[in-house]
Each structure stands twice: as C-alpha cells, then as structure tokens.
Amino acid sequence: MGLLLLFMGVSAIAESEVRVRVLRSDKPLSVVGQLSRIVQLKPDPIELFEGQSQQNFFYDQSKYQGYSVYVEGTGLKVDGVAVPEKVLLNYHASAKYQAIAILMMNEYLMGVLPSEMPVGWGIEALKAQAIASRTYVRNVIQHRRYRSFDVEATVMDQVYRPLESHALSKATEQKVRSALSETRGQFLTDQKGDLITAYYHADSAGSTESPAEVWGEGQSFGLIKGIQNKQSPYKSWVFKRSREELESQLRQHFGLKETARLRALRVSETSSSGRAHMVEAQFWGVGSRKISGQDLRKLLGFGRLKSTLFKMSFGEKQVVFRGKGFGHGVGLCQWGAKYLAEQGFTYRDILKHYYPTAELLESEAVQRPLASTEI
C-alpha cells in the first residue's frame, strides 16, 4: 500500500484495501519480526526506520504523542499475535492501543473464508460464503469510512486469521482460492442496487430470523424455513449457569446494587421465528428489567448461549438453557448451505434461498468497479 494514502488520511485509503483491527490492548504495543519500515504519520510523515535489520519496535503513545505509526515487515507479531506485513499502530482514549492490519481485499478474504467455514465442505457452499463475506465487508467499509478501522477480526464482524496460520495443504488452499476467483467481483444488492449487509451464521435450526427483529434494522431477506442439517453439531445443546453467577452478571448489566436478588427469569417476547426476542429478569424489591436475547447471548458468551432459540428452566440453584442452532439466525445458514451443496445446488441457488429478495450482481453494478488485483 502506498504510504501517501495513509498520509492523506482515512478518506483517501484505497477502497480495494481493508483495515482490520487485529488487536486492542490497555498497554503499549510490542512488535517483533523482520521490520523493514517504520513511519510516524502525523503531524508530518517521519521515517523512523527503513532497512532490513531491525527486529523489534515498541509503541507507546506518550513517546509518539498519540500519533499513528505505520510498520512494514515480515513474520510480524504484535504482543505475540501474528499479523500481516503491513500494520498501523495507534491510540484512542476510548479504544486504547490498537493494531490495525492493512490488507488487500483478496488477502483479507483468503483469511476469512477458512476461518468462517470448514474448507472441507462443498465448493458451492464455499462460493456462497465467499460472496456473503465479500458483500459484508464492502458494505461496512462504506458505512465506517471515518472510523480508524473497517472491521474487527472477530465474530463481532468476520473472523479473520492470516492464511498461513491455517496450515492448509496446497490442494485445500487452491480450493479456497477457487471459491474466491470463480465468484470474482460478485456482490449481493437490494432492489435499488445498494449492497446489503450480508449477515450469515452457523446454524439456523431450520428457520432464519429477520434483521429487524434482531437489531432493529430495516432491511429484510425474508424468513426462510424448512432446511435443517441433521449433521450439524448444533441441532441441540444444553447450557447451564449457576443462579448466583447469572444473578451477578445481570446485576452488573443493569447497574443494580449487590443487594438485588434475582427472583425469576423468563422469555417475555418471542420473534416471528420463535426465538427469544426479549428476556425479563425480576428482582426482589427492585422490579423487572428487560434484556434482548442477543444481549443476553453477549453477556453469557456467544459460544455458550449459542442462539436465542431456546427454552429456559429457572431453578433454585441453576438456570438451564436447552436450545438449538448457533448464531443470530440472520441471512445465510452455513450448515444449511453445506446441505444444499451436497444435494447438487449451486452457489447461486444457495444465495437465492437465503437472500430471496437480493440480487446477485457483478462489481460494475456496485458503485465502484473493483481493482484488477481484487477477488
């Protein structure tokens, strides 16, 4: 990436690039590896180092007065976390220290695809995932252009890990490349030609959810019912939490005093697909408080309370959640896509099934054509 783009500010960063926040820390950042270039970007660009021998760099905002520093090199690690060859280090009072990888779209998607979907699955499922991931990141780039980064490298956006960290065989790596190259420049748009937020999730348990009912968004893909992959490990699950621990978490979430005691917990409102839309927590002497199903998942851990499609038993000593599916339930169901691919459906069929109101268009129809280096 040309450093001139960084010097000119966020608005000038090429649209073919993705800024991925790979690390956030309360402490100064330590970079190790074969560093070839270090540049302080503001108030005026200052070359701090350019060569082949430096092995480490310590970024402390007090030394650099809070200005961003751009680092290039190979085999880079920031606080022990492997990062790509180009990374931006900065400090914000709200987010503290951040390491933001600067990636070309192709490189980013090569790290996302094997992180988000098992690469042993059918190629048509992988192609559908590739288009959903490409559409998602392009959409959020448009809406977050004034932020210091575009996407998180976690489930808060899309999971990204550098391709080399997956240790794929040559054949498997080629399969990932094929899924991307054979869908080159394809995006999902609404009827007006605008990119949709192409959400996806692991397992819908047979029924997808509306974005409006999960996050209050206006867009809708339509509710899809009828496909449940019996091979899915998430077809049923049980999660248990001690009443005392859950009580403590809810108290903290609602900002209640430690004397508040949880009297009952129940699903007070369900969505059109039967998911827990709102959950009511009743406290002795305090009254009721409500939390959305998705916020409850976030509070307890997305990997523990796997979905909001659950039944709940509130006992004297513990609370038991019995549910099915994994994820928010919006958009593409990955286990459903796997099943459809195994039945001979193409990626176009799969996308039409899970995004029935969307159009599959080439890049020329999406505001700005992609650069030739992109996939």
mmCIF file of C-alpha atoms in Angstrom:
data_model
loop_
_atom_site.group_PDB
_atom_site.id
_atom_site.type_symbol
_atom_site.label_atom_id
_atom_site.label_comp_id
_atom_site.label_asym_id
_atom_site.label_seq_id
_atom_site.Cartn_x
_atom_site.Cartn_y
_atom_site.Cartn_z
ATOM 1 C CA MET A 1 0.000 0.000 0.000
ATOM 2 C CA GLY A 2 1.326 3.441 -0.854
ATOM 3 C CA LEU A 3 2.088 5.351 2.302
ATOM 4 C CA LEU A 4 0.888 8.522 0.598
ATOM 5 C CA LEU A 5 -2.645 7.227 1.052
ATOM 6 C CA LEU A 6 -2.114 6.938 4.776
ATOM 7 C CA PHE A 7 -0.593 10.408 4.954
ATOM 8 C CA MET A 8 -3.652 11.852 3.206
ATOM 9 C CA GLY A 9 -5.996 10.468 5.849
ATOM 10 C CA VAL A 10 -8.729 7.888 6.218
ATOM 11 C CA SER A 11 -10.887 9.177 3.371
ATOM 12 C CA ALA A 12 -8.065 8.599 0.894
ATOM 13 C CA ILE A 13 -7.427 4.956 1.748
ATOM 14 C CA ALA A 14 -7.989 2.887 -1.369
ATOM 15 C CA GLU A 15 -11.327 1.119 -1.438
ATOM 16 C CA SER A 16 -9.554 -2.068 -2.509
ATOM 17 C CA GLU A 17 -7.998 -2.246 0.953
ATOM 18 C CA VAL A 18 -9.481 -3.408 4.231
ATOM 19 C CA ARG A 19 -8.434 -2.108 7.652
ATOM 20 C CA VAL A 20 -8.800 -4.942 10.142
ATOM 21 C CA ARG A 21 -8.443 -4.380 13.870
ATOM 22 C CA VAL A 22 -6.483 -7.446 14.942
ATOM 23 C CA LEU A 23 -5.621 -6.365 18.479
ATOM 24 C CA ARG A 24 -6.730 -3.972 21.197
ATOM 25 C CA SER A 25 -4.854 -3.513 24.463
ATOM 26 C CA ASP A 26 -4.700 -1.295 27.529
ATOM 27 C CA LYS A 27 -0.901 -1.417 27.394
ATOM 28 C CA PRO A 28 1.696 -0.165 24.888
ATOM 29 C CA LEU A 29 2.286 -2.498 21.948
ATOM 30 C CA SER A 30 5.406 -4.515 21.213
ATOM 31 C CA VAL A 31 6.176 -5.513 17.618
ATOM 32 C CA VAL A 32 8.740 -8.182 16.734
ATOM 33 C CA GLY A 33 9.809 -9.614 13.368
ATOM 34 C CA GLN A 34 11.875 -8.580 10.361
ATOM 35 C CA LEU A 35 10.920 -4.907 10.301
ATOM 36 C CA SER A 36 11.686 -3.088 7.053
ATOM 37 C CA ARG A 37 9.923 0.244 7.526
ATOM 38 C CA ILE A 38 8.521 2.340 10.372
ATOM 39 C CA VAL A 39 6.821 5.689 9.744
ATOM 40 C CA GLN A 40 5.180 8.135 12.134
ATOM 41 C CA LEU A 41 2.234 9.502 10.130
ATOM 42 C CA LYS A 42 1.379 12.791 11.841
ATOM 43 C CA PRO A 43 1.673 15.724 12.235
ATOM 44 C CA ASP A 44 4.026 15.234 9.246
ATOM 45 C CA PRO A 45 5.264 11.874 7.958
ATOM 46 C CA ILE A 46 8.553 10.950 9.615
ATOM 47 C CA GLU A 47 10.594 7.934 8.528
ATOM 48 C CA LEU A 48 11.680 6.371 11.822
ATOM 49 C CA PHE A 49 13.381 3.416 10.180
ATOM 50 C CA GLU A 50 13.891 1.899 6.744
ATOM 51 C CA GLY A 51 16.133 -1.106 6.257
ATOM 52 C CA GLN A 52 16.388 -4.850 6.818
ATOM 53 C CA SER A 53 17.857 -5.366 10.263
ATOM 54 C CA GLN A 54 15.550 -4.025 12.972
ATOM 55 C CA GLN A 55 13.942 -6.824 14.992
ATOM 56 C CA ASN A 56 11.524 -5.043 17.313
ATOM 57 C CA PHE A 57 9.590 -1.854 17.916
ATOM 58 C CA PHE A 58 7.799 -0.548 20.998
ATOM 59 C CA TYR A 59 4.784 1.717 20.504
ATOM 60 C CA ASP A 60 3.976 3.931 23.495
ATOM 61 C CA GLN A 61 1.551 6.775 22.876
ATOM 62 C CA SER A 62 3.384 9.034 25.330
ATOM 63 C CA LYS A 63 6.531 8.836 23.175
ATOM 64 C CA TYR A 64 4.678 9.400 19.916
ATOM 65 C CA GLN A 65 2.150 11.872 21.367
ATOM 66 C CA GLY A 66 -0.756 9.658 20.346
ATOM 67 C CA TYR A 67 0.139 9.776 16.638
ATOM 68 C CA SER A 68 -0.255 6.675 14.496
ATOM 69 C CA VAL A 69 2.774 4.667 13.426
ATOM 70 C CA TYR A 70 2.882 2.510 10.295
ATOM 71 C CA VAL A 71 5.029 -0.641 10.339
ATOM 72 C CA GLU A 72 6.051 -2.926 7.472
ATOM 73 C CA GLY A 73 7.910 -6.213 7.712
ATOM 74 C CA THR A 74 7.725 -9.985 7.558
ATOM 75 C CA GLY A 75 6.986 -12.508 10.287
ATOM 76 C CA LEU A 76 5.427 -9.742 12.351
ATOM 77 C CA LYS A 77 3.840 -10.307 15.733
ATOM 78 C CA VAL A 78 2.176 -7.663 17.879
ATOM 79 C CA ASP A 79 2.112 -8.698 21.531
ATOM 80 C CA GLY A 80 2.554 -12.281 20.346
ATOM 81 C CA VAL A 81 -0.294 -12.137 17.809
ATOM 82 C CA ALA A 82 0.698 -12.895 14.210
ATOM 83 C CA VAL A 83 -0.233 -10.031 11.900
ATOM 84 C CA PRO A 84 0.161 -9.371 8.155
ATOM 85 C CA GLU A 85 3.072 -7.457 6.645
ATOM 86 C CA LYS A 86 1.509 -4.001 6.981
ATOM 87 C CA VAL A 87 0.077 -2.792 10.263
ATOM 88 C CA LEU A 88 -0.998 0.525 11.713
ATOM 89 C CA LEU A 89 -0.490 1.184 15.421
ATOM 90 C CA ASN A 90 -2.495 3.897 17.114
ATOM 91 C CA TYR A 91 -4.007 5.028 20.377
ATOM 92 C CA HIS A 92 -7.501 6.307 21.186
ATOM 93 C CA ALA A 93 -8.747 7.240 24.628
ATOM 94 C CA SER A 94 -11.834 5.045 24.180
ATOM 95 C CA ALA A 95 -10.264 2.055 22.431
ATOM 96 C CA LYS A 96 -6.774 2.320 23.967
ATOM 97 C CA TYR A 97 -3.971 0.782 21.909
ATOM 98 C CA GLN A 98 -4.910 -0.747 18.576
ATOM 99 C CA ALA A 99 -3.121 -2.776 15.914
ATOM 100 C CA ILE A 100 -4.855 -2.459 12.551
ATOM 101 C CA ALA A 101 -3.789 -4.698 9.681
ATOM 102 C CA ILE A 102 -3.883 -3.133 6.204
ATOM 103 C CA LEU A 103 -4.897 -5.793 3.687
ATOM 104 C CA MET A 104 -5.909 -6.016 0.062
ATOM 105 C CA MET A 105 -9.434 -7.378 -0.299
ATOM 106 C CA ASN A 106 -8.171 -10.656 -1.752
ATOM 107 C CA GLU A 107 -5.729 -11.225 1.098
ATOM 108 C CA TYR A 108 -8.407 -10.421 3.660
ATOM 109 C CA LEU A 109 -10.948 -12.841 2.177
ATOM 110 C CA MET A 110 -8.310 -15.572 1.961
ATOM 111 C CA GLY A 111 -8.012 -15.290 5.738
ATOM 112 C CA VAL A 112 -11.757 -15.009 6.354
ATOM 113 C CA LEU A 113 -13.062 -17.925 4.292
ATOM 114 C CA PRO A 114 -11.230 -20.759 6.132
ATOM 115 C CA SER A 115 -11.919 -19.003 9.450
ATOM 116 C CA GLU A 116 -15.665 -18.795 8.882
ATOM 117 C CA MET A 117 -16.438 -22.063 7.051
ATOM 118 C CA PRO A 118 -14.758 -25.509 7.108
ATOM 119 C CA VAL A 119 -12.772 -25.734 3.876
ATOM 120 C CA GLY A 120 -13.611 -29.423 3.561
ATOM 121 C CA TRP A 121 -17.198 -28.521 2.692
ATOM 122 C CA GLY A 122 -18.526 -28.440 -0.861
ATOM 123 C CA ILE A 123 -17.141 -25.816 -3.218
ATOM 124 C CA GLU A 124 -20.606 -24.362 -3.896
ATOM 125 C CA ALA A 125 -21.106 -23.690 -0.180
ATOM 126 C CA LEU A 126 -17.681 -22.030 -0.057
ATOM 127 C CA LYS A 127 -18.568 -19.858 -3.057
ATOM 128 C CA ALA A 128 -21.782 -18.734 -1.359
ATOM 129 C CA GLN A 129 -19.791 -17.906 1.777
ATOM 130 C CA ALA A 130 -17.219 -16.003 -0.293
ATOM 131 C CA ILE A 131 -19.887 -13.741 -1.796
ATOM 132 C CA ALA A 132 -21.571 -13.170 1.563
ATOM 133 C CA SER A 133 -18.235 -12.263 3.185
ATOM 134 C CA ARG A 134 -17.207 -10.009 0.284
ATOM 135 C CA THR A 135 -20.549 -8.217 0.329
ATOM 136 C CA TYR A 136 -20.496 -7.824 4.099
ATOM 137 C CA VAL A 137 -17.069 -6.219 4.264
ATOM 138 C CA ARG A 138 -17.668 -3.933 1.283
ATOM 139 C CA ASN A 139 -20.892 -2.743 2.911
ATOM 140 C CA VAL A 140 -19.320 -1.961 6.271
ATOM 141 C CA ILE A 141 -16.387 -0.185 4.606
ATOM 142 C CA GLN A 142 -18.887 2.201 3.042
ATOM 143 C CA HIS A 143 -20.544 2.883 6.387
ATOM 144 C CA ARG A 144 -17.398 3.090 8.544
ATOM 145 C CA ARG A 145 -15.123 5.146 6.327
ATOM 146 C CA TYR A 146 -14.495 7.729 9.050
ATOM 147 C CA ARG A 147 -13.532 5.206 11.721
ATOM 148 C CA SER A 148 -9.954 4.206 12.402
ATOM 149 C CA PHE A 149 -10.659 0.678 11.151
ATOM 150 C CA ASP A 150 -13.229 -1.087 8.984
ATOM 151 C CA VAL A 151 -13.811 -4.453 10.642
ATOM 152 C CA GLU A 152 -12.928 -6.445 13.721
ATOM 153 C CA ALA A 153 -11.039 -9.706 13.220
ATOM 154 C CA THR A 154 -13.574 -11.459 15.460
ATOM 155 C CA VAL A 155 -17.181 -12.646 15.462
ATOM 156 C CA MET A 156 -18.188 -9.028 16.027
ATOM 157 C CA ASP A 157 -17.712 -8.747 12.246
ATOM 158 C CA GLN A 158 -15.988 -11.633 10.459
ATOM 159 C CA VAL A 159 -13.326 -13.903 11.908
ATOM 160 C CA TYR A 160 -10.006 -13.223 10.200
ATOM 161 C CA ARG A 161 -6.770 -15.119 10.667
ATOM 162 C CA PRO A 162 -3.799 -14.830 8.300
ATOM 163 C CA LEU A 163 -3.913 -17.579 5.683
ATOM 164 C CA GLU A 164 -0.598 -19.083 6.777
ATOM 165 C CA SER A 165 -1.925 -19.629 10.310
ATOM 166 C CA HIS A 166 -4.439 -22.176 8.957
ATOM 167 C CA ALA A 167 -1.679 -24.530 7.767
ATOM 168 C CA LEU A 168 -3.713 -25.614 4.730
ATOM 169 C CA SER A 169 -2.459 -28.150 2.233
ATOM 170 C CA LYS A 170 -1.726 -26.853 -1.270
ATOM 171 C CA ALA A 171 -4.861 -28.530 -2.599
ATOM 172 C CA THR A 172 -7.049 -27.034 0.126
ATOM 173 C CA GLU A 173 -5.536 -23.583 -0.287
ATOM 174 C CA GLN A 174 -6.255 -23.813 -4.001
ATOM 175 C CA LYS A 175 -9.857 -24.723 -3.197
ATOM 176 C CA VAL A 176 -10.198 -21.522 -1.175
ATOM 177 C CA ARG A 177 -8.640 -19.513 -3.994
ATOM 178 C CA SER A 178 -11.024 -21.123 -6.478
ATOM 179 C CA ALA A 179 -14.076 -20.272 -4.365
ATOM 180 C CA LEU A 180 -12.986 -16.638 -4.472
ATOM 181 C CA SER A 181 -11.753 -16.411 -8.060
ATOM 182 C CA GLU A 182 -14.816 -18.168 -9.503
ATOM 183 C CA THR A 183 -17.061 -15.601 -7.820
ATOM 184 C CA ARG A 184 -14.763 -12.688 -8.651
ATOM 185 C CA GLY A 185 -16.438 -9.313 -8.269
ATOM 186 C CA GLN A 186 -19.864 -10.691 -7.336
ATOM 187 C CA PHE A 187 -21.940 -8.968 -4.649
ATOM 188 C CA LEU A 188 -25.418 -9.104 -3.179
ATOM 189 C CA THR A 189 -27.545 -5.980 -3.545
ATOM 190 C CA ASP A 190 -31.085 -4.927 -2.821
ATOM 191 C CA GLN A 191 -33.607 -3.990 -5.494
ATOM 192 C CA LYS A 192 -32.157 -0.464 -5.677
ATOM 193 C CA GLY A 193 -28.660 -1.717 -6.389
ATOM 194 C CA ASP A 194 -27.258 -0.940 -2.932
ATOM 195 C CA LEU A 195 -25.153 -3.508 -1.132
ATOM 196 C CA ILE A 196 -26.984 -5.454 1.541
ATOM 197 C CA THR A 197 -25.466 -6.272 4.904
ATOM 198 C CA ALA A 198 -24.954 -9.937 4.067
ATOM 199 C CA TYR A 199 -25.219 -11.443 7.524
ATOM 200 C CA TYR A 200 -24.621 -15.146 7.995
ATOM 201 C CA HIS A 201 -24.478 -17.614 10.863
ATOM 202 C CA ALA A 202 -23.599 -21.224 11.645
ATOM 203 C CA ASP A 203 -26.961 -22.965 12.069
ATOM 204 C CA SER A 204 -30.495 -21.572 11.858
ATOM 205 C CA ALA A 205 -32.041 -24.790 13.235
ATOM 206 C CA GLY A 206 -34.452 -24.741 10.314
ATOM 207 C CA SER A 207 -35.709 -21.151 10.438
ATOM 208 C CA THR A 208 -33.903 -17.903 9.752
ATOM 209 C CA GLU A 209 -34.530 -14.602 11.506
ATOM 210 C CA SER A 210 -35.273 -11.055 10.378
ATOM 211 C CA PRO A 211 -32.548 -8.397 10.880
ATOM 212 C CA ALA A 212 -35.282 -6.057 12.120
ATOM 213 C CA GLU A 213 -36.145 -8.392 14.992
ATOM 214 C CA VAL A 214 -32.510 -8.935 15.969
ATOM 215 C CA TRP A 215 -31.040 -5.443 15.591
ATOM 216 C CA GLY A 216 -33.959 -3.233 14.581
ATOM 217 C CA GLU A 217 -32.663 -2.808 11.029
ATOM 218 C CA GLY A 218 -34.976 -2.001 8.153
ATOM 219 C CA GLN A 219 -33.599 -4.433 5.583
ATOM 220 C CA SER A 220 -35.191 -7.845 5.255
ATOM 221 C CA PHE A 221 -34.187 -11.024 3.453
ATOM 222 C CA GLY A 222 -37.471 -12.768 4.219
ATOM 223 C CA LEU A 223 -37.854 -15.607 6.733
ATOM 224 C CA ILE A 224 -36.721 -18.998 5.457
ATOM 225 C CA LYS A 225 -37.988 -22.260 6.880
ATOM 226 C CA GLY A 226 -37.618 -25.914 6.042
ATOM 227 C CA ILE A 227 -33.873 -26.754 5.950
ATOM 228 C CA GLN A 228 -32.194 -28.251 8.968
ATOM 229 C CA ASN A 229 -28.966 -30.182 8.524
ATOM 230 C CA LYS A 230 -29.141 -33.188 10.831
ATOM 231 C CA GLN A 231 -25.342 -33.470 10.653
ATOM 232 C CA SER A 232 -24.965 -30.176 12.486
ATOM 233 C CA PRO A 233 -23.404 -30.451 15.952
ATOM 234 C CA TYR A 234 -25.695 -27.596 16.987
ATOM 235 C CA LYS A 235 -29.007 -29.333 16.296
ATOM 236 C CA SER A 236 -29.482 -29.402 20.076
ATOM 237 C CA TRP A 237 -27.473 -28.168 23.022
ATOM 238 C CA VAL A 238 -27.709 -27.507 26.761
ATOM 239 C CA PHE A 239 -26.085 -24.655 28.647
ATOM 240 C CA LYS A 240 -26.169 -24.369 32.443
ATOM 241 C CA ARG A 241 -25.339 -21.376 34.608
ATOM 242 C CA SER A 242 -25.476 -21.191 38.383
ATOM 243 C CA ARG A 243 -28.231 -18.902 39.590
ATOM 244 C CA GLU A 244 -25.742 -16.985 41.722
ATOM 245 C CA GLU A 245 -23.387 -16.332 38.812
ATOM 246 C CA LEU A 246 -26.188 -15.353 36.441
ATOM 247 C CA GLU A 247 -27.643 -13.064 39.087
ATOM 248 C CA SER A 248 -24.287 -11.313 39.462
ATOM 249 C CA GLN A 249 -23.921 -10.840 35.703
ATOM 250 C CA LEU A 250 -27.429 -9.436 35.330
ATOM 251 C CA ARG A 251 -26.981 -7.099 38.299
ATOM 252 C CA GLN A 252 -23.852 -5.692 36.729
ATOM 253 C CA HIS A 253 -25.526 -5.389 33.335
ATOM 254 C CA PHE A 254 -28.482 -3.456 34.752
ATOM 255 C CA GLY A 255 -26.374 -1.409 37.163
ATOM 256 C CA LEU A 256 -28.123 -2.739 40.280
ATOM 257 C CA LYS A 257 -26.765 -2.914 43.810
ATOM 258 C CA GLU A 258 -25.323 -6.158 45.142
ATOM 259 C CA THR A 259 -28.303 -6.500 47.467
ATOM 260 C CA ALA A 260 -30.629 -7.065 44.489
ATOM 261 C CA ARG A 261 -31.671 -10.715 44.301
ATOM 262 C CA LEU A 262 -32.942 -12.432 41.181
ATOM 263 C CA ARG A 263 -36.457 -13.775 41.718
ATOM 264 C CA ALA A 264 -37.340 -15.058 38.248
ATOM 265 C CA LEU A 265 -36.183 -15.117 34.645
ATOM 266 C CA ARG A 266 -38.436 -15.693 31.667
ATOM 267 C CA VAL A 267 -38.737 -15.107 27.927
ATOM 268 C CA SER A 268 -41.200 -12.225 27.702
ATOM 269 C CA GLU A 269 -41.309 -11.796 23.930
ATOM 270 C CA THR A 270 -40.548 -14.115 21.023
ATOM 271 C CA SER A 271 -39.755 -13.257 17.417
ATOM 272 C CA SER A 272 -41.583 -14.474 14.324
ATOM 273 C CA SER A 273 -39.226 -17.447 14.129
ATOM 274 C CA GLY A 274 -39.791 -18.403 17.774
ATOM 275 C CA ARG A 275 -36.524 -17.014 19.136
ATOM 276 C CA ALA A 276 -36.222 -15.239 22.473
ATOM 277 C CA HIS A 277 -36.517 -11.597 21.439
ATOM 278 C CA MET A 278 -36.750 -10.176 24.968
ATOM 279 C CA VAL A 279 -35.987 -11.755 28.342
ATOM 280 C CA GLU A 280 -37.406 -10.371 31.593
ATOM 281 C CA ALA A 281 -35.401 -10.541 34.814
ATOM 282 C CA GLN A 282 -37.393 -9.986 38.008
ATOM 283 C CA PHE A 283 -35.553 -8.857 41.153
ATOM 284 C CA TRP A 284 -36.829 -8.804 44.726
ATOM 285 C CA GLY A 285 -37.533 -5.244 45.839
ATOM 286 C CA VAL A 286 -36.330 -3.750 42.554
ATOM 287 C CA GLY A 287 -38.839 -4.852 39.976
ATOM 288 C CA SER A 288 -38.337 -6.086 36.432
ATOM 289 C CA ARG A 289 -35.647 -5.357 33.917
ATOM 290 C CA LYS A 290 -35.520 -6.494 30.290
ATOM 291 C CA ILE A 291 -32.640 -7.585 28.106
ATOM 292 C CA SER A 292 -32.742 -8.614 24.462
ATOM 293 C CA GLY A 293 -31.984 -12.201 23.587
ATOM 294 C CA GLN A 294 -28.880 -11.160 21.642
ATOM 295 C CA ASP A 295 -27.601 -9.032 24.524
ATOM 296 C CA LEU A 296 -28.126 -11.982 26.858
ATOM 297 C CA ARG A 297 -26.017 -14.109 24.498
ATOM 298 C CA LYS A 298 -23.313 -11.443 24.544
ATOM 299 C CA LEU A 299 -23.458 -11.258 28.338
ATOM 300 C CA LEU A 300 -23.182 -15.016 28.847
ATOM 301 C CA GLY A 301 -20.897 -15.663 25.892
ATOM 302 C CA PHE A 302 -21.868 -16.274 22.274
ATOM 303 C CA GLY A 303 -20.147 -19.648 22.339
ATOM 304 C CA ARG A 304 -22.045 -20.730 25.463
ATOM 305 C CA LEU A 305 -25.571 -19.479 24.813
ATOM 306 C CA LYS A 306 -25.322 -20.487 21.189
ATOM 307 C CA SER A 307 -28.568 -18.983 19.921
ATOM 308 C CA THR A 308 -31.768 -17.344 21.125
ATOM 309 C CA LEU A 309 -33.798 -20.345 20.021
ATOM 310 C CA PHE A 310 -34.049 -21.874 23.494
ATOM 311 C CA LYS A 311 -36.300 -22.916 26.362
ATOM 312 C CA MET A 312 -35.281 -21.933 29.851
ATOM 313 C CA SER A 313 -35.657 -23.607 33.251
ATOM 314 C CA PHE A 314 -35.160 -21.312 36.240
ATOM 315 C CA GLY A 315 -34.248 -23.425 39.252
ATOM 316 C CA GLU A 316 -33.306 -22.789 42.847
ATOM 317 C CA LYS A 317 -29.582 -23.209 42.221
ATOM 318 C CA GLN A 318 -29.120 -23.067 38.470
ATOM 319 C CA VAL A 319 -30.641 -21.891 35.222
ATOM 320 C CA VAL A 320 -30.721 -24.343 32.328
ATOM 321 C CA PHE A 321 -30.992 -23.302 28.677
ATOM 322 C CA ARG A 322 -31.988 -26.007 26.186
ATOM 323 C CA GLY A 323 -31.737 -24.836 22.630
ATOM 324 C CA LYS A 324 -30.820 -25.474 19.038
ATOM 325 C CA GLY A 325 -28.909 -23.707 16.327
ATOM 326 C CA PHE A 326 -25.863 -21.452 16.568
ATOM 327 C CA GLY A 327 -25.745 -17.745 15.822
ATOM 328 C CA HIS A 328 -28.178 -14.884 15.345
ATOM 329 C CA GLY A 329 -30.113 -16.701 12.624
ATOM 330 C CA VAL A 330 -29.995 -13.895 10.044
ATOM 331 C CA GLY A 331 -29.111 -14.494 6.399
ATOM 332 C CA LEU A 332 -27.038 -17.414 5.146
ATOM 333 C CA CYS A 333 -27.154 -20.547 7.302
ATOM 334 C CA GLN A 334 -23.776 -22.233 6.862
ATOM 335 C CA TRP A 335 -24.898 -25.747 7.795
ATOM 336 C CA GLY A 336 -27.890 -25.305 5.536
ATOM 337 C CA ALA A 337 -25.568 -24.192 2.722
ATOM 338 C CA LYS A 338 -23.487 -27.319 3.277
ATOM 339 C CA TYR A 339 -26.577 -29.491 2.924
ATOM 340 C CA LEU A 340 -27.761 -27.707 -0.229
ATOM 341 C CA ALA A 341 -24.318 -28.003 -1.833
ATOM 342 C CA GLU A 342 -24.311 -31.737 -1.100
ATOM 343 C CA GLN A 343 -27.693 -32.002 -2.816
ATOM 344 C CA GLY A 344 -26.259 -30.513 -6.002
ATOM 345 C CA PHE A 345 -27.423 -26.918 -5.673
ATOM 346 C CA THR A 346 -25.149 -24.152 -6.972
ATOM 347 C CA TYR A 347 -23.938 -21.160 -5.009
ATOM 348 C CA ARG A 348 -26.460 -19.041 -6.889
ATOM 349 C CA ASP A 349 -29.254 -21.342 -5.706
ATOM 350 C CA ILE A 350 -27.962 -21.208 -2.143
ATOM 351 C CA LEU A 351 -27.776 -17.415 -2.096
ATOM 352 C CA LYS A 352 -31.220 -17.076 -3.638
ATOM 353 C CA HIS A 353 -32.587 -19.385 -0.966
ATOM 354 C CA TYR A 354 -31.168 -17.438 1.978
ATOM 355 C CA TYR A 355 -31.362 -13.923 0.494
ATOM 356 C CA PRO A 356 -34.534 -14.267 -1.627
ATOM 357 C CA THR A 357 -35.071 -10.532 -2.060
ATOM 358 C CA ALA A 358 -31.449 -9.797 -3.013
ATOM 359 C CA GLU A 359 -29.857 -9.606 -6.460
ATOM 360 C CA LEU A 360 -26.506 -11.129 -7.394
ATOM 361 C CA LEU A 361 -24.623 -8.521 -9.405
ATOM 362 C CA GLU A 362 -21.141 -8.071 -10.819
ATOM 363 C CA SER A 363 -18.853 -5.403 -9.403
ATOM 364 C CA GLU A 364 -19.537 -2.961 -12.243
ATOM 365 C CA ALA A 365 -23.079 -2.578 -10.864
ATOM 366 C CA VAL A 366 -21.892 -1.734 -7.354
ATOM 367 C CA GLN A 367 -20.990 1.949 -7.157
ATOM 368 C CA ARG A 368 -17.294 1.416 -7.968
ATOM 369 C CA PRO A 369 -15.660 -1.356 -10.032
ATOM 370 C CA LEU A 370 -13.091 -3.368 -8.107
ATOM 371 C CA ALA A 371 -9.412 -3.065 -8.934
ATOM 372 C CA SER A 372 -7.893 -5.823 -11.039
ATOM 373 C CA THR A 373 -5.949 -7.036 -8.012
ATOM 374 C CA GLU A 374 -9.125 -7.844 -6.127
ATOM 375 C CA ILE A 375 -11.073 -11.050 -5.884
#
